[in-house]
């Protein structure tokens, strides 16, 4: 398998069909036939579940149900561990991450880097969001860089749109969270990284799941966990593990 596209889905019935169509079109544009779209599903909405069930005949799509609904971080890391592709791309399915940038990630991963990050804050990038969410993103990024040294040269360490390749170390965490990129950078302190500017869009349909009253407390707990992981791994010569030895949680089942 050449490319695995991994996305978390929680009641995204109004977006998921368009997302699959756009990703498929991008793969055709890149002339990549050997790819899979992995949808890590935690949905409770019957309409979303019905749409996901309709993908069952499409061999390019794998829908994997998170039985315990353990959150985005665990879903995405489980998706990475189950993915068959040498290149693994994480992207939200709410269309705020435009699939048209997937080709740029693929091109970047074909060079001498381990991780390609789509950045809202690198020169040329921009984001459409309310002012308080912009401030939240800036603040979260600044806090992350203070706590985790490997993030200090990254313009957008909280990005949810990125790709990795080869034997980058990944693990299924035993805590909930949302920032799989930060976990990977903590696990791999010396990772070769490329950042590409992109346009983070507003939602066209549905409602954001991220804005909860306790978001700051939850984020600080998550960053503290990443900090411990970073210092635990910093002394190792490399952050890679042999293929096939990735940790898996056993919390998922195929629909």
mmCIF file with all atom_site columns, C-alpha atoms in Angstrom, residues 29-168:
data_model
loop_
_atom_site.group_PDB
_atom_site.id
_atom_site.type_symbol
_atom_site.label_atom_id
_atom_site.label_alt_id
_atom_site.label_comp_id
_atom_site.label_asym_id
_atom_site.label_entity_id
_atom_site.label_seq_id
_atom_site.pdbx_PDB_ins_code
_atom_site.Cartn_x
_atom_site.Cartn_y
_atom_site.Cartn_z
_atom_site.occupancy
_atom_site.B_iso_or_equiv
_atom_site.pdbx_formal_charge
_atom_site.auth_seq_id
_atom_site.auth_comp_id
_atom_site.auth_asym_id
_atom_site.auth_atom_id
_atom_site.pdbx_PDB_model_num
ATOM 1   C CA . UNK A 1 29  ? -4.989  13.690 -9.699  1.00 0.00 ? 29  UNK A CA 1
ATOM 2   C CA . UNK A 1 30  ? -1.775  12.376 -8.127  1.00 0.00 ? 30  UNK A CA 1
ATOM 3   C CA . UNK A 1 31  ? -2.127  9.160  -10.191 1.00 0.00 ? 31  UNK A CA 1
ATOM 4   C CA . UNK A 1 32  ? -2.021  7.044  -7.033  1.00 0.00 ? 32  UNK A CA 1
ATOM 5   C CA . UNK A 1 33  ? -4.119  3.896  -7.321  1.00 0.00 ? 33  UNK A CA 1
ATOM 6   C CA . UNK A 1 34  ? -2.748  2.016  -4.326  1.00 0.00 ? 34  UNK A CA 1
ATOM 7   C CA . UNK A 1 35  ? -4.357  3.929  -1.445  1.00 0.00 ? 35  UNK A CA 1
ATOM 8   C CA . UNK A 1 36  ? -6.859  3.477  1.374   1.00 0.00 ? 36  UNK A CA 1
ATOM 9   C CA . UNK A 1 37  ? -9.135  5.856  3.271   1.00 0.00 ? 37  UNK A CA 1
ATOM 10  C CA . UNK A 1 38  ? -9.400  4.839  6.916   1.00 0.00 ? 38  UNK A CA 1
ATOM 11  C CA . UNK A 1 39  ? -12.352 6.301  8.809   1.00 0.00 ? 39  UNK A CA 1
ATOM 12  C CA . UNK A 1 40  ? -11.956 5.874  12.568  1.00 0.00 ? 40  UNK A CA 1
ATOM 13  C CA . UNK A 1 41  ? -15.564 6.215  13.664  1.00 0.00 ? 41  UNK A CA 1
ATOM 14  C CA . UNK A 1 42  ? -16.994 7.206  17.038  1.00 0.00 ? 42  UNK A CA 1
ATOM 15  C CA . UNK A 1 43  ? -20.365 8.357  15.746  1.00 0.00 ? 43  UNK A CA 1
ATOM 16  C CA . UNK A 1 44  ? -23.652 8.102  17.630  1.00 0.00 ? 44  UNK A CA 1
ATOM 17  C CA . UNK A 1 45  ? -25.759 9.792  14.942  1.00 0.00 ? 45  UNK A CA 1
ATOM 18  C CA . UNK A 1 46  ? -27.822 7.213  12.974  1.00 0.00 ? 46  UNK A CA 1
ATOM 19  C CA . UNK A 1 47  ? -27.557 9.225  9.734   1.00 0.00 ? 47  UNK A CA 1
ATOM 20  C CA . UNK A 1 48  ? -23.763 9.268  9.909   1.00 0.00 ? 48  UNK A CA 1
ATOM 21  C CA . UNK A 1 49  ? -23.639 5.557  10.697  1.00 0.00 ? 49  UNK A CA 1
ATOM 22  C CA . UNK A 1 50  ? -25.930 4.813  7.732   1.00 0.00 ? 50  UNK A CA 1
ATOM 23  C CA . UNK A 1 51  ? -23.647 6.783  5.410   1.00 0.00 ? 51  UNK A CA 1
ATOM 24  C CA . UNK A 1 52  ? -20.572 4.970  6.711   1.00 0.00 ? 52  UNK A CA 1
ATOM 25  C CA . UNK A 1 53  ? -22.306 1.623  6.199   1.00 0.00 ? 53  UNK A CA 1
ATOM 26  C CA . UNK A 1 54  ? -22.918 2.608  2.573   1.00 0.00 ? 54  UNK A CA 1
ATOM 27  C CA . UNK A 1 55  ? -19.143 2.572  1.993   1.00 0.00 ? 55  UNK A CA 1
ATOM 28  C CA . UNK A 1 56  ? -18.937 -1.164 2.691   1.00 0.00 ? 56  UNK A CA 1
ATOM 29  C CA . UNK A 1 57  ? -18.704 -2.092 -1.003  1.00 0.00 ? 57  UNK A CA 1
ATOM 30  C CA . UNK A 1 58  ? -15.869 0.364  -1.663  1.00 0.00 ? 58  UNK A CA 1
ATOM 31  C CA . UNK A 1 59  ? -12.589 -1.531 -1.274  1.00 0.00 ? 59  UNK A CA 1
ATOM 32  C CA . UNK A 1 60  ? -10.658 1.725  -0.929  1.00 0.00 ? 60  UNK A CA 1
ATOM 33  C CA . UNK A 1 61  ? -12.497 2.642  2.288   1.00 0.00 ? 61  UNK A CA 1
ATOM 34  C CA . UNK A 1 62  ? -12.009 1.017  5.695   1.00 0.00 ? 62  UNK A CA 1
ATOM 35  C CA . UNK A 1 63  ? -14.493 2.037  8.383   1.00 0.00 ? 63  UNK A CA 1
ATOM 36  C CA . UNK A 1 64  ? -13.280 1.049  11.858  1.00 0.00 ? 64  UNK A CA 1
ATOM 37  C CA . UNK A 1 65  ? -15.587 1.530  14.816  1.00 0.00 ? 65  UNK A CA 1
ATOM 38  C CA . UNK A 1 66  ? -14.176 2.804  18.110  1.00 0.00 ? 66  UNK A CA 1
ATOM 39  C CA . UNK A 1 67  ? -16.309 0.766  20.490  1.00 0.00 ? 67  UNK A CA 1
ATOM 40  C CA . UNK A 1 68  ? -15.327 2.663  23.638  1.00 0.00 ? 68  UNK A CA 1
ATOM 41  C CA . UNK A 1 69  ? -15.344 6.120  22.005  1.00 0.00 ? 69  UNK A CA 1
ATOM 42  C CA . UNK A 1 70  ? -11.972 6.884  23.520  1.00 0.00 ? 70  UNK A CA 1
ATOM 43  C CA . UNK A 1 71  ? -11.366 10.141 21.652  1.00 0.00 ? 71  UNK A CA 1
ATOM 44  C CA . UNK A 1 72  ? -9.545  11.589 18.650  1.00 0.00 ? 72  UNK A CA 1
ATOM 45  C CA . UNK A 1 73  ? -5.956  11.022 19.789  1.00 0.00 ? 73  UNK A CA 1
ATOM 46  C CA . UNK A 1 74  ? -6.416  7.302  20.410  1.00 0.00 ? 74  UNK A CA 1
ATOM 47  C CA . UNK A 1 75  ? -8.528  6.920  17.243  1.00 0.00 ? 75  UNK A CA 1
ATOM 48  C CA . UNK A 1 76  ? -5.871  8.539  15.049  1.00 0.00 ? 76  UNK A CA 1
ATOM 49  C CA . UNK A 1 77  ? -2.970  6.650  16.628  1.00 0.00 ? 77  UNK A CA 1
ATOM 50  C CA . UNK A 1 78  ? -4.897  3.387  16.305  1.00 0.00 ? 78  UNK A CA 1
ATOM 51  C CA . UNK A 1 79  ? -5.525  4.265  12.667  1.00 0.00 ? 79  UNK A CA 1
ATOM 52  C CA . UNK A 1 80  ? -1.814  4.806  12.104  1.00 0.00 ? 80  UNK A CA 1
ATOM 53  C CA . UNK A 1 81  ? -0.981  1.451  13.699  1.00 0.00 ? 81  UNK A CA 1
ATOM 54  C CA . UNK A 1 82  ? -3.545  -0.355 11.510  1.00 0.00 ? 82  UNK A CA 1
ATOM 55  C CA . UNK A 1 83  ? -2.701  1.503  8.281   1.00 0.00 ? 83  UNK A CA 1
ATOM 56  C CA . UNK A 1 84  ? -1.066  -0.420 5.438   1.00 0.00 ? 84  UNK A CA 1
ATOM 57  C CA . UNK A 1 85  ? 0.476   2.535  3.600   1.00 0.00 ? 85  UNK A CA 1
ATOM 58  C CA . UNK A 1 86  ? 4.136   3.504  3.735   1.00 0.00 ? 86  UNK A CA 1
ATOM 59  C CA . UNK A 1 87  ? 2.924   7.109  3.772   1.00 0.00 ? 87  UNK A CA 1
ATOM 60  C CA . UNK A 1 88  ? 0.283   7.841  6.423   1.00 0.00 ? 88  UNK A CA 1
ATOM 61  C CA . UNK A 1 89  ? -1.647  11.109 6.277   1.00 0.00 ? 89  UNK A CA 1
ATOM 62  C CA . UNK A 1 90  ? -3.776  12.433 9.144   1.00 0.00 ? 90  UNK A CA 1
ATOM 63  C CA . UNK A 1 91  ? -6.578  14.820 8.183   1.00 0.00 ? 91  UNK A CA 1
ATOM 64  C CA . UNK A 1 92  ? -9.908  15.964 9.655   1.00 0.00 ? 92  UNK A CA 1
ATOM 65  C CA . UNK A 1 93  ? -12.999 14.997 7.669   1.00 0.00 ? 93  UNK A CA 1
ATOM 66  C CA . UNK A 1 94  ? -14.916 18.204 8.484   1.00 0.00 ? 94  UNK A CA 1
ATOM 67  C CA . UNK A 1 95  ? -13.381 19.889 5.378   1.00 0.00 ? 95  UNK A CA 1
ATOM 68  C CA . UNK A 1 96  ? -11.491 22.494 7.402   1.00 0.00 ? 96  UNK A CA 1
ATOM 69  C CA . UNK A 1 97  ? -8.437  20.632 6.134   1.00 0.00 ? 97  UNK A CA 1
ATOM 70  C CA . UNK A 1 98  ? -8.896  20.813 2.373   1.00 0.00 ? 98  UNK A CA 1
ATOM 71  C CA . UNK A 1 99  ? -7.943  17.469 0.762   1.00 0.00 ? 99  UNK A CA 1
ATOM 72  C CA . UNK A 1 100 ? -6.415  19.389 -2.154  1.00 0.00 ? 100 UNK A CA 1
ATOM 73  C CA . UNK A 1 101 ? -3.258  19.735 -0.020  1.00 0.00 ? 101 UNK A CA 1
ATOM 74  C CA . UNK A 1 102 ? -2.757  15.974 0.252   1.00 0.00 ? 102 UNK A CA 1
ATOM 75  C CA . UNK A 1 103 ? -0.648  16.044 -2.924  1.00 0.00 ? 103 UNK A CA 1
ATOM 76  C CA . UNK A 1 104 ? 1.740   18.530 -1.298  1.00 0.00 ? 104 UNK A CA 1
ATOM 77  C CA . UNK A 1 105 ? 2.177   16.208 1.690   1.00 0.00 ? 105 UNK A CA 1
ATOM 78  C CA . UNK A 1 106 ? 2.891   13.266 -0.616  1.00 0.00 ? 106 UNK A CA 1
ATOM 79  C CA . UNK A 1 107 ? 5.461   15.276 -2.573  1.00 0.00 ? 107 UNK A CA 1
ATOM 80  C CA . UNK A 1 108 ? 7.101   16.339 0.690   1.00 0.00 ? 108 UNK A CA 1
ATOM 81  C CA . UNK A 1 109 ? 7.268   12.785 2.005   1.00 0.00 ? 109 UNK A CA 1
ATOM 82  C CA . UNK A 1 110 ? 9.019   11.706 -1.183  1.00 0.00 ? 110 UNK A CA 1
ATOM 83  C CA . UNK A 1 111 ? 11.960  13.893 -0.134  1.00 0.00 ? 111 UNK A CA 1
ATOM 84  C CA . UNK A 1 112 ? 14.428  13.306 2.720   1.00 0.00 ? 112 UNK A CA 1
ATOM 85  C CA . UNK A 1 113 ? 12.018  14.052 5.577   1.00 0.00 ? 113 UNK A CA 1
ATOM 86  C CA . UNK A 1 114 ? 10.065  11.857 7.994   1.00 0.00 ? 114 UNK A CA 1
ATOM 87  C CA . UNK A 1 115 ? 7.106   14.161 8.660   1.00 0.00 ? 115 UNK A CA 1
ATOM 88  C CA . UNK A 1 116 ? 5.321   16.850 6.633   1.00 0.00 ? 116 UNK A CA 1
ATOM 89  C CA . UNK A 1 117 ? 3.171   19.300 8.594   1.00 0.00 ? 117 UNK A CA 1
ATOM 90  C CA . UNK A 1 118 ? 0.561   21.578 7.044   1.00 0.00 ? 118 UNK A CA 1
ATOM 91  C CA . UNK A 1 119 ? 0.996   24.866 8.902   1.00 0.00 ? 119 UNK A CA 1
ATOM 92  C CA . UNK A 1 120 ? -1.457  27.695 9.458   1.00 0.00 ? 120 UNK A CA 1
ATOM 93  C CA . UNK A 1 121 ? 1.289   29.933 10.824  1.00 0.00 ? 121 UNK A CA 1
ATOM 94  C CA . UNK A 1 122 ? 4.197   29.447 8.419   1.00 0.00 ? 122 UNK A CA 1
ATOM 95  C CA . UNK A 1 123 ? 4.562   32.376 6.025   1.00 0.00 ? 123 UNK A CA 1
ATOM 96  C CA . UNK A 1 124 ? 1.903   31.989 3.341   1.00 0.00 ? 124 UNK A CA 1
ATOM 97  C CA . UNK A 1 125 ? -0.491  30.073 5.572   1.00 0.00 ? 125 UNK A CA 1
ATOM 98  C CA . UNK A 1 126 ? -3.715  31.425 7.036   1.00 0.00 ? 126 UNK A CA 1
ATOM 99  C CA . UNK A 1 127 ? -6.787  30.317 8.919   1.00 0.00 ? 127 UNK A CA 1
ATOM 100 C CA . UNK A 1 128 ? -10.453 31.242 8.913   1.00 0.00 ? 128 UNK A CA 1
ATOM 101 C CA . UNK A 1 129 ? -11.777 31.175 12.455  1.00 0.00 ? 129 UNK A CA 1
ATOM 102 C CA . UNK A 1 130 ? -13.250 33.365 15.140  1.00 0.00 ? 130 UNK A CA 1
ATOM 103 C CA . UNK A 1 131 ? -10.850 35.626 17.012  1.00 0.00 ? 131 UNK A CA 1
ATOM 104 C CA . UNK A 1 132 ? -11.064 33.686 20.288  1.00 0.00 ? 132 UNK A CA 1
ATOM 105 C CA . UNK A 1 133 ? -10.208 30.436 18.516  1.00 0.00 ? 133 UNK A CA 1
ATOM 106 C CA . UNK A 1 134 ? -7.256  32.145 16.851  1.00 0.00 ? 134 UNK A CA 1
ATOM 107 C CA . UNK A 1 135 ? -5.998  33.308 20.245  1.00 0.00 ? 135 UNK A CA 1
ATOM 108 C CA . UNK A 1 136 ? -6.572  29.807 21.619  1.00 0.00 ? 136 UNK A CA 1
ATOM 109 C CA . UNK A 1 137 ? -4.483  28.282 18.821  1.00 0.00 ? 137 UNK A CA 1
ATOM 110 C CA . UNK A 1 138 ? -1.644  30.748 19.321  1.00 0.00 ? 138 UNK A CA 1
ATOM 111 C CA . UNK A 1 139 ? -1.666  30.235 23.089  1.00 0.00 ? 139 UNK A CA 1
ATOM 112 C CA . UNK A 1 140 ? -1.766  26.445 22.791  1.00 0.00 ? 140 UNK A CA 1
ATOM 113 C CA . UNK A 1 141 ? 1.183   26.492 20.404  1.00 0.00 ? 141 UNK A CA 1
ATOM 114 C CA . UNK A 1 142 ? 3.225   28.737 22.714  1.00 0.00 ? 142 UNK A CA 1
ATOM 115 C CA . UNK A 1 143 ? 2.536   26.548 25.754  1.00 0.00 ? 143 UNK A CA 1
ATOM 116 C CA . UNK A 1 144 ? 3.464   23.433 23.804  1.00 0.00 ? 144 UNK A CA 1
ATOM 117 C CA . UNK A 1 145 ? 6.840   24.879 22.829  1.00 0.00 ? 145 UNK A CA 1
ATOM 118 C CA . UNK A 1 146 ? 7.624   25.789 26.434  1.00 0.00 ? 146 UNK A CA 1
ATOM 119 C CA . UNK A 1 147 ? 6.843   22.300 27.700  1.00 0.00 ? 147 UNK A CA 1
ATOM 120 C CA . UNK A 1 148 ? 8.249   20.215 24.845  1.00 0.00 ? 148 UNK A CA 1
ATOM 121 C CA . UNK A 1 149 ? 11.635  21.306 23.384  1.00 0.00 ? 149 UNK A CA 1
ATOM 122 C CA . UNK A 1 150 ? 11.239  19.283 20.158  1.00 0.00 ? 150 UNK A CA 1
ATOM 123 C CA . UNK A 1 151 ? 8.347   21.565 19.171  1.00 0.00 ? 151 UNK A CA 1
ATOM 124 C CA . UNK A 1 152 ? 10.249  24.853 19.420  1.00 0.00 ? 152 UNK A CA 1
ATOM 125 C CA . UNK A 1 153 ? 11.243  24.994 15.756  1.00 0.00 ? 153 UNK A CA 1
ATOM 126 C CA . UNK A 1 154 ? 7.740   24.043 14.566  1.00 0.00 ? 154 UNK A CA 1
ATOM 127 C CA . UNK A 1 155 ? 5.480   26.937 13.541  1.00 0.00 ? 155 UNK A CA 1
ATOM 128 C CA . UNK A 1 156 ? 2.247   24.968 14.044  1.00 0.00 ? 156 UNK A CA 1
ATOM 129 C CA . UNK A 1 157 ? 2.801   22.174 16.624  1.00 0.00 ? 157 UNK A CA 1
ATOM 130 C CA . UNK A 1 158 ? -0.946  21.780 17.230  1.00 0.00 ? 158 UNK A CA 1
ATOM 131 C CA . UNK A 1 159 ? -1.712  21.132 13.551  1.00 0.00 ? 159 UNK A CA 1
ATOM 132 C CA . UNK A 1 160 ? -4.078  18.246 12.909  1.00 0.00 ? 160 UNK A CA 1
ATOM 133 C CA . UNK A 1 161 ? -3.085  17.879 9.234   1.00 0.00 ? 161 UNK A CA 1
ATOM 134 C CA . UNK A 1 162 ? 0.207   16.072 8.573   1.00 0.00 ? 162 UNK A CA 1
ATOM 135 C CA . UNK A 1 163 ? 1.880   13.012 7.101   1.00 0.00 ? 163 UNK A CA 1
ATOM 136 C CA . UNK A 1 164 ? 4.562   10.569 8.207   1.00 0.00 ? 164 UNK A CA 1
ATOM 137 C CA . UNK A 1 165 ? 6.409   7.753  6.471   1.00 0.00 ? 165 UNK A CA 1
ATOM 138 C CA . UNK A 1 166 ? 8.557   4.733  7.123   1.00 0.00 ? 166 UNK A CA 1
ATOM 139 C CA . UNK A 1 167 ? 9.440   3.633  10.632  1.00 0.00 ? 167 UNK A CA 1
ATOM 140 C CA . UNK A 1 168 ? 8.450   6.704  12.604  1.00 0.00 ? 168 UNK A CA 1
#
